Amino acid sequence: MLLKLSIKNYTLISAAEIDFQPGFTVIAGETGAGKSIMLGALSLILGKRADPSALMDKTKKCVVEGLFDINKLNLVSFFEDNDLDYEPVMLLRREINPTGKSRAFINDTPVNLNLLKTLGSRLVDIHSQHQTLLLNESGFQLELFDAYLNRPELQQAYNLLFNQYRKSQKKLTLLQEQNNQAKRDEDYFRFQLNELDAAALNAEEMAALEEKSKLLSHAGEIKTATDMAAHLLREEDTAILEHLGRLKETFDRLSGFHQSIAGFVERLQSSYIELADLAAEIENFASLNEFDPAELQMVGERLDMFYSLQQKHHVTDINGLIDLREEYRQKLKTISGLDDELLTEKQRLGEITLKLEDTAMKWRTARKQNIAGFEREVEALLKQLGMKEAQFRVQMEPLPAFSPHGKEALTFYFNANKGGEPAPIAKTASGGELSRLMLALKSLVHQAGVLPTIIFDEIDAGVSGDIAGKLANILKKMSTHIQVMSITHLPQIASRADVYLKVFKRVENNMTVSEIIPLEPAERLEEIAKMLSDEEITDASRAAASELLKKAEKEGERKH
């Protein structure tokens, strides 16, 4: 329930603070006095988009605050899910800066506009002429009927499954696209992998081949060098080893004459052994690496294959080819895994579909069982509103696929005149008939306590006389279940209010401003008398206003 509304710097309102009560509140005043401004301000804290041009003083920010009693609204889980502090009395605030920037708060915690709008939709129903026009739309009709049905557990169960159904469908479509693309790529990946597997890639082998290639490519030069070494070390008449041996023997005979000569012998011996070993290794190297043109060709071909693969796949070394080979292998495994994942998701979607079908059937059954009662109650209210011959029917048609609201469409059929056949209301109802039909529907819906507050913005348009009194009775009856407010020009409605708020204009500092004040009983009588008068308030209009108030008071006593 709305407890208080504070408005600062909004359109024609410099500053206003309005306290609200349970029951039935009437908001009245001359046309253009600013009644709709209050609704505009309230709409801001319910999530409506801000308009910077609405600032009264363009140099200051606009602030609108609303205090709500939410103790009985089962909103604790909403606050927990959105990481908000829960209080039984909640404050909503909206700020609009001169630059046009808007900020929203729930209990002083900054929130985005969508979250504020979601919460606002569970607090207040502002019924306007625009909403009456929505009555022509099938989707809005279904929402009204479901609100009357008041089976939130069915709707929540269906919504949960429907969201899972849509997510599974989306995932399945994505998997199918990925699988189709993978199948197109599979032959290519497999060909590339087979080619790389056939190459028997080995980094150590390639290093050895590159070394062998260098060796074989310079075999002539190496042969010349090894032959020359063998000749100089062993074969020539002046072979180095032979001369070195003689020199060692000579110094060996002289070693006893001086200690240094003994050192020469050791060093000559060491050099002889080292050169002899070197000669043996050169000879061995030469014998093992004799030039073989066939081997050079084989090594070259293998290396050419490696280099060609590196160039083809745009990698710089054989390790890049090995990584690519493993990448292709993994892609082929993924393709195989997609088949399994696709099958699993198809099975999951099938299971969800069965559960969703079952829940949709339960929802359909509940709707079907309540249509007749809904039709009777709407017709009874329409009769109270002066439409004695009105016929109201609800037609439910199955849908070929699941929708966010079940698996059926719903259409309201209406006929206001005797002898006619009900037809879709978009084709048959006039503006005044639509307003009364909407009031009847809203009355039934809100008896179930769907929302704690409803505000009617001139629901009485085109209504007068006895019908106005009956409309007032319906609004008064609604206010026993929820908080009801009505912007009205009709004395019959104003007389039934528990609280009367007057909106008026005055001039302050050469500026026109709007004010909203509650009226005392005597002031209320004067305002109702003014509604009953053409220009000046007369004794007759005061008497008529007094009679209306007394009648309303008696009606209230009789109800209690």
CSV table of C-alpha atoms in Angstrom, one decimal, residues 90-321:
chain,number,residue,atom,x,y,z
A,90,MET,CA,10.0,0.4,1.8
A,91,LEU,CA,11.3,3.6,0.2
A,92,LEU,CA,11.5,4.1,-3.5
A,93,ARG,CA,13.3,7.1,-4.8
A,94,ARG,CA,14.0,8.6,-8.2
A,95,GLU,CA,16.2,11.5,-9.1
A,96,ILE,CA,16.5,13.4,-12.4
A,97,ASN,CA,19.4,15.8,-12.8
A,98,PRO,CA,19.3,18.9,-15.0
A,99,THR,CA,21.6,17.1,-17.4
A,100,GLY,CA,18.9,14.5,-17.9
A,101,LYS,CA,20.7,11.8,-16.0
A,102,SER,CA,18.4,9.6,-13.9
A,103,ARG,CA,19.0,7.5,-10.8
A,104,ALA,CA,16.8,5.0,-9.0
A,105,PHE,CA,16.9,3.7,-5.5
A,106,ILE,CA,15.2,0.9,-3.5
A,107,ASN,CA,15.7,1.5,0.3
A,108,ASP,CA,18.7,3.8,-0.6
A,109,THR,CA,20.4,1.1,-2.7
A,110,PRO,CA,21.0,2.2,-6.3
A,111,VAL,CA,19.2,0.0,-8.8
A,112,ASN,CA,18.7,-0.1,-12.6
A,113,LEU,CA,15.4,1.1,-14.1
A,114,ASN,CA,14.3,-2.4,-15.1
A,115,LEU,CA,14.5,-3.7,-11.6
A,116,LEU,CA,12.6,-0.7,-10.3
A,117,LYS,CA,9.9,-1.3,-13.0
A,118,THR,CA,9.7,-5.0,-12.1
A,119,LEU,CA,9.1,-4.1,-8.4
A,120,GLY,CA,6.7,-1.3,-9.3
A,121,SER,CA,4.5,-3.6,-11.3
A,122,ARG,CA,3.8,-5.6,-8.1
A,123,LEU,CA,2.9,-2.5,-6.1
A,124,VAL,CA,0.5,-0.2,-8.1
A,125,ASP,CA,-1.8,-0.6,-11.0
A,126,ILE,CA,-2.4,2.8,-12.7
A,127,HIS,CA,-5.5,2.4,-14.8
A,128,SER,CA,-5.7,5.0,-17.6
A,129,GLN,CA,-7.5,5.6,-20.9
A,130,HIS,CA,-4.5,4.1,-22.7
A,131,GLN,CA,-4.8,0.9,-20.6
A,132,THR,CA,-8.5,0.7,-21.6
A,133,LEU,CA,-7.5,0.6,-25.2
A,134,LEU,CA,-5.2,-2.3,-24.4
A,135,LEU,CA,-8.4,-4.3,-23.7
A,136,ASN,CA,-8.7,-4.8,-27.4
A,137,GLU,CA,-5.5,-6.9,-27.4
A,138,SER,CA,-5.7,-10.6,-26.9
A,139,GLY,CA,-2.5,-10.8,-24.8
A,140,PHE,CA,-3.8,-8.2,-22.3
A,141,GLN,CA,-7.2,-10.1,-22.1
A,142,LEU,CA,-5.3,-13.3,-21.2
A,143,GLU,CA,-3.3,-11.4,-18.5
A,144,LEU,CA,-6.6,-10.1,-17.0
A,145,PHE,CA,-8.2,-13.5,-17.0
A,146,ASP,CA,-5.1,-15.1,-15.4
A,147,ALA,CA,-5.1,-12.4,-12.7
A,148,TYR,CA,-8.7,-13.3,-12.0
A,149,LEU,CA,-7.8,-17.0,-12.0
A,150,ASN,CA,-5.1,-16.2,-9.4
A,151,ARG,CA,-3.2,-19.5,-9.7
A,152,PRO,CA,0.4,-18.1,-9.4
A,153,GLU,CA,1.8,-21.6,-8.7
A,154,LEU,CA,0.7,-22.8,-12.1
A,155,GLN,CA,2.0,-19.8,-13.8
A,156,GLN,CA,5.3,-20.0,-12.0
A,157,ALA,CA,5.7,-23.7,-12.7
A,158,TYR,CA,4.9,-23.1,-16.4
A,159,ASN,CA,7.3,-20.1,-16.6
A,160,LEU,CA,10.2,-22.1,-15.1
A,161,LEU,CA,9.7,-24.9,-17.5
A,162,PHE,CA,9.1,-22.6,-20.5
A,163,ASN,CA,12.4,-20.8,-19.8
A,164,GLN,CA,14.2,-24.2,-19.6
A,165,TYR,CA,12.4,-25.2,-22.9
A,166,ARG,CA,13.5,-22.0,-24.7
A,167,LYS,CA,17.1,-22.3,-23.4
A,168,SER,CA,17.2,-26.0,-24.5
A,169,GLN,CA,15.8,-25.1,-27.9
A,170,LYS,CA,18.4,-22.4,-28.3
A,171,LYS,CA,21.2,-24.7,-27.2
A,172,LEU,CA,20.0,-27.5,-29.5
A,173,THR,CA,19.9,-25.1,-32.5
A,174,LEU,CA,23.5,-23.9,-31.7
A,175,LEU,CA,24.7,-27.5,-31.3
A,176,GLN,CA,23.1,-28.5,-34.6
A,177,GLU,CA,24.7,-25.6,-36.4
A,178,GLN,CA,28.1,-26.4,-34.8
A,179,ASN,CA,27.7,-30.1,-35.7
A,180,ASN,CA,26.7,-29.3,-39.3
A,181,GLN,CA,29.7,-27.1,-39.7
A,182,ALA,CA,31.9,-29.7,-38.0
A,183,LYS,CA,30.7,-32.4,-40.4
A,184,ARG,CA,31.6,-30.1,-43.3
A,185,ASP,CA,35.1,-29.6,-41.8
A,186,GLU,CA,35.6,-33.3,-40.8
A,187,ASP,CA,37.0,-34.5,-44.2
A,188,TYR,CA,39.4,-31.6,-44.4
A,189,PHE,CA,40.6,-32.1,-40.8
A,190,ARG,CA,41.0,-35.9,-41.4
A,191,PHE,CA,43.0,-35.4,-44.6
A,192,GLN,CA,45.4,-32.9,-43.0
A,193,LEU,CA,45.8,-35.2,-40.0
A,194,ASN,CA,46.5,-38.2,-42.2
A,195,GLU,CA,49.1,-36.3,-44.1
A,196,LEU,CA,50.8,-35.2,-40.9
A,197,ASP,CA,50.6,-38.6,-39.4
A,198,ALA,CA,52.1,-40.1,-42.6
A,199,ALA,CA,55.0,-37.7,-42.3
A,200,ALA,CA,56.0,-39.4,-39.0
A,201,LEU,CA,57.0,-36.0,-37.6
A,202,ASN,CA,60.0,-36.1,-35.2
A,203,ALA,CA,62.0,-33.1,-34.1
A,204,GLU,CA,65.1,-35.1,-33.2
A,205,GLU,CA,65.1,-36.9,-36.6
A,206,MET,CA,64.9,-33.6,-38.5
A,207,ALA,CA,67.8,-32.1,-36.6
A,208,ALA,CA,69.9,-35.3,-37.4
A,209,LEU,CA,68.8,-35.1,-41.0
A,210,GLU,CA,69.8,-31.5,-41.3
A,211,GLU,CA,73.2,-32.3,-39.9
A,212,LYS,CA,73.6,-35.3,-42.2
A,213,SER,CA,72.6,-33.2,-45.2
A,214,LYS,CA,75.4,-30.7,-44.4
A,215,LEU,CA,77.9,-33.6,-44.1
A,216,LEU,CA,76.9,-35.3,-47.3
A,217,SER,CA,76.7,-32.0,-49.2
A,218,HIS,CA,80.4,-31.3,-48.4
A,219,ALA,CA,81.7,-35.0,-48.7
A,220,GLY,CA,84.4,-34.1,-51.3
A,221,GLU,CA,86.0,-31.4,-49.1
A,222,ILE,CA,85.9,-33.7,-46.1
A,223,LYS,CA,87.5,-36.6,-48.1
A,224,THR,CA,90.3,-34.4,-49.2
A,225,ALA,CA,90.9,-33.1,-45.6
A,226,THR,CA,90.9,-36.6,-44.1
A,227,ASP,CA,93.2,-38.1,-46.8
A,228,MET,CA,95.6,-35.3,-46.3
A,229,ALA,CA,95.6,-35.8,-42.5
A,230,ALA,CA,96.3,-39.5,-42.9
A,231,HIS,CA,99.1,-38.8,-45.3
A,232,LEU,CA,100.8,-36.2,-43.2
A,233,LEU,CA,100.4,-38.1,-40.0
A,234,ARG,CA,101.3,-41.6,-41.1
A,235,GLU,CA,102.2,-42.2,-44.7
A,236,GLU,CA,104.6,-39.7,-46.0
A,237,ASP,CA,108.4,-40.2,-45.6
A,238,THR,CA,108.4,-37.3,-43.2
A,239,ALA,CA,105.2,-38.4,-41.4
A,240,ILE,CA,104.6,-36.4,-38.3
A,241,LEU,CA,104.1,-39.3,-36.0
A,242,GLU,CA,107.3,-41.1,-37.2
A,243,HIS,CA,109.4,-37.9,-36.6
A,244,LEU,CA,107.7,-37.3,-33.3
A,245,GLY,CA,108.5,-40.9,-32.2
A,246,ARG,CA,112.2,-40.5,-33.1
A,247,LEU,CA,112.3,-37.2,-31.3
A,248,LYS,CA,110.8,-38.8,-28.2
A,249,GLU,CA,113.4,-41.6,-28.3
A,250,THR,CA,116.3,-39.2,-28.6
A,251,PHE,CA,115.2,-37.1,-25.6
A,252,ASP,CA,114.4,-40.3,-23.7
A,253,ARG,CA,118.1,-41.3,-23.9
A,254,LEU,CA,119.1,-37.9,-22.6
A,255,SER,CA,116.5,-37.6,-19.8
A,256,GLY,CA,119.0,-38.7,-17.1
A,257,PHE,CA,121.2,-35.6,-17.7
A,258,HIS,CA,118.6,-33.0,-16.7
A,259,GLN,CA,115.3,-32.8,-15.0
A,260,SER,CA,113.9,-30.5,-17.8
A,261,ILE,CA,114.7,-33.1,-20.4
A,262,ALA,CA,112.6,-35.6,-18.6
A,263,GLY,CA,109.7,-33.1,-18.8
A,264,PHE,CA,110.2,-32.8,-22.5
A,265,VAL,CA,110.0,-36.6,-22.8
A,266,GLU,CA,106.6,-36.6,-21.0
A,267,ARG,CA,105.2,-33.9,-23.1
A,268,LEU,CA,106.4,-35.5,-26.4
A,269,GLN,CA,104.9,-38.8,-25.2
A,270,SER,CA,101.6,-37.1,-24.5
A,271,SER,CA,101.6,-35.3,-27.9
A,272,TYR,CA,102.4,-38.6,-29.7
A,273,ILE,CA,99.5,-40.3,-28.0
A,274,GLU,CA,97.1,-37.4,-28.7
A,275,LEU,CA,98.1,-37.2,-32.4
A,276,ALA,CA,98.0,-41.0,-32.8
A,277,ASP,CA,94.5,-41.0,-31.3
A,278,LEU,CA,93.5,-38.1,-33.6
A,279,ALA,CA,94.8,-39.9,-36.7
A,280,ALA,CA,92.8,-43.0,-35.7
A,281,GLU,CA,89.6,-41.0,-35.3
A,282,ILE,CA,90.0,-39.1,-38.6
A,283,GLU,CA,90.5,-42.5,-40.3
A,284,ASN,CA,87.5,-43.9,-38.6
A,285,PHE,CA,85.4,-40.8,-39.5
A,286,ALA,CA,86.5,-41.1,-43.1
A,287,SER,CA,85.6,-44.8,-43.3
A,288,LEU,CA,82.1,-44.2,-41.7
A,289,ASN,CA,81.2,-41.2,-43.9
A,290,GLU,CA,82.1,-42.3,-47.3
A,291,PHE,CA,80.0,-40.3,-49.9
A,292,ASP,CA,76.8,-42.1,-51.0
A,293,PRO,CA,74.7,-40.1,-53.6
A,294,ALA,CA,71.7,-42.3,-52.9
A,295,GLU,CA,71.8,-41.4,-49.2
A,296,LEU,CA,72.1,-37.7,-50.0
A,297,GLN,CA,69.0,-37.9,-52.2
A,298,MET,CA,67.0,-39.7,-49.6
A,299,VAL,CA,68.0,-37.2,-46.8
A,300,GLY,CA,67.2,-34.3,-49.2
A,301,GLU,CA,63.7,-35.7,-50.1
A,302,ARG,CA,62.8,-36.2,-46.4
A,303,LEU,CA,63.9,-32.7,-45.5
A,304,ASP,CA,62.1,-31.3,-48.5
A,305,MET,CA,58.9,-32.9,-47.3
A,306,PHE,CA,59.3,-31.4,-43.8
A,307,TYR,CA,60.0,-27.9,-45.3
A,308,SER,CA,57.1,-28.2,-47.7
A,309,LEU,CA,54.7,-29.0,-44.8
A,310,GLN,CA,56.0,-26.1,-42.8
A,311,GLN,CA,55.4,-23.7,-45.7
A,312,LYS,CA,52.0,-25.2,-46.4
A,313,HIS,CA,50.8,-24.8,-42.8
A,314,HIS,CA,52.5,-21.4,-42.2
A,315,VAL,CA,54.7,-22.6,-39.3
A,316,THR,CA,58.4,-21.9,-38.7
A,317,ASP,CA,59.6,-25.3,-37.5
A,318,ILE,CA,58.7,-29.0,-37.1
A,319,ASN,CA,57.3,-28.3,-33.5
A,320,GLY,CA,54.7,-26.1,-35.1
A,321,LEU,CA,53.7,-29.1,-37.3
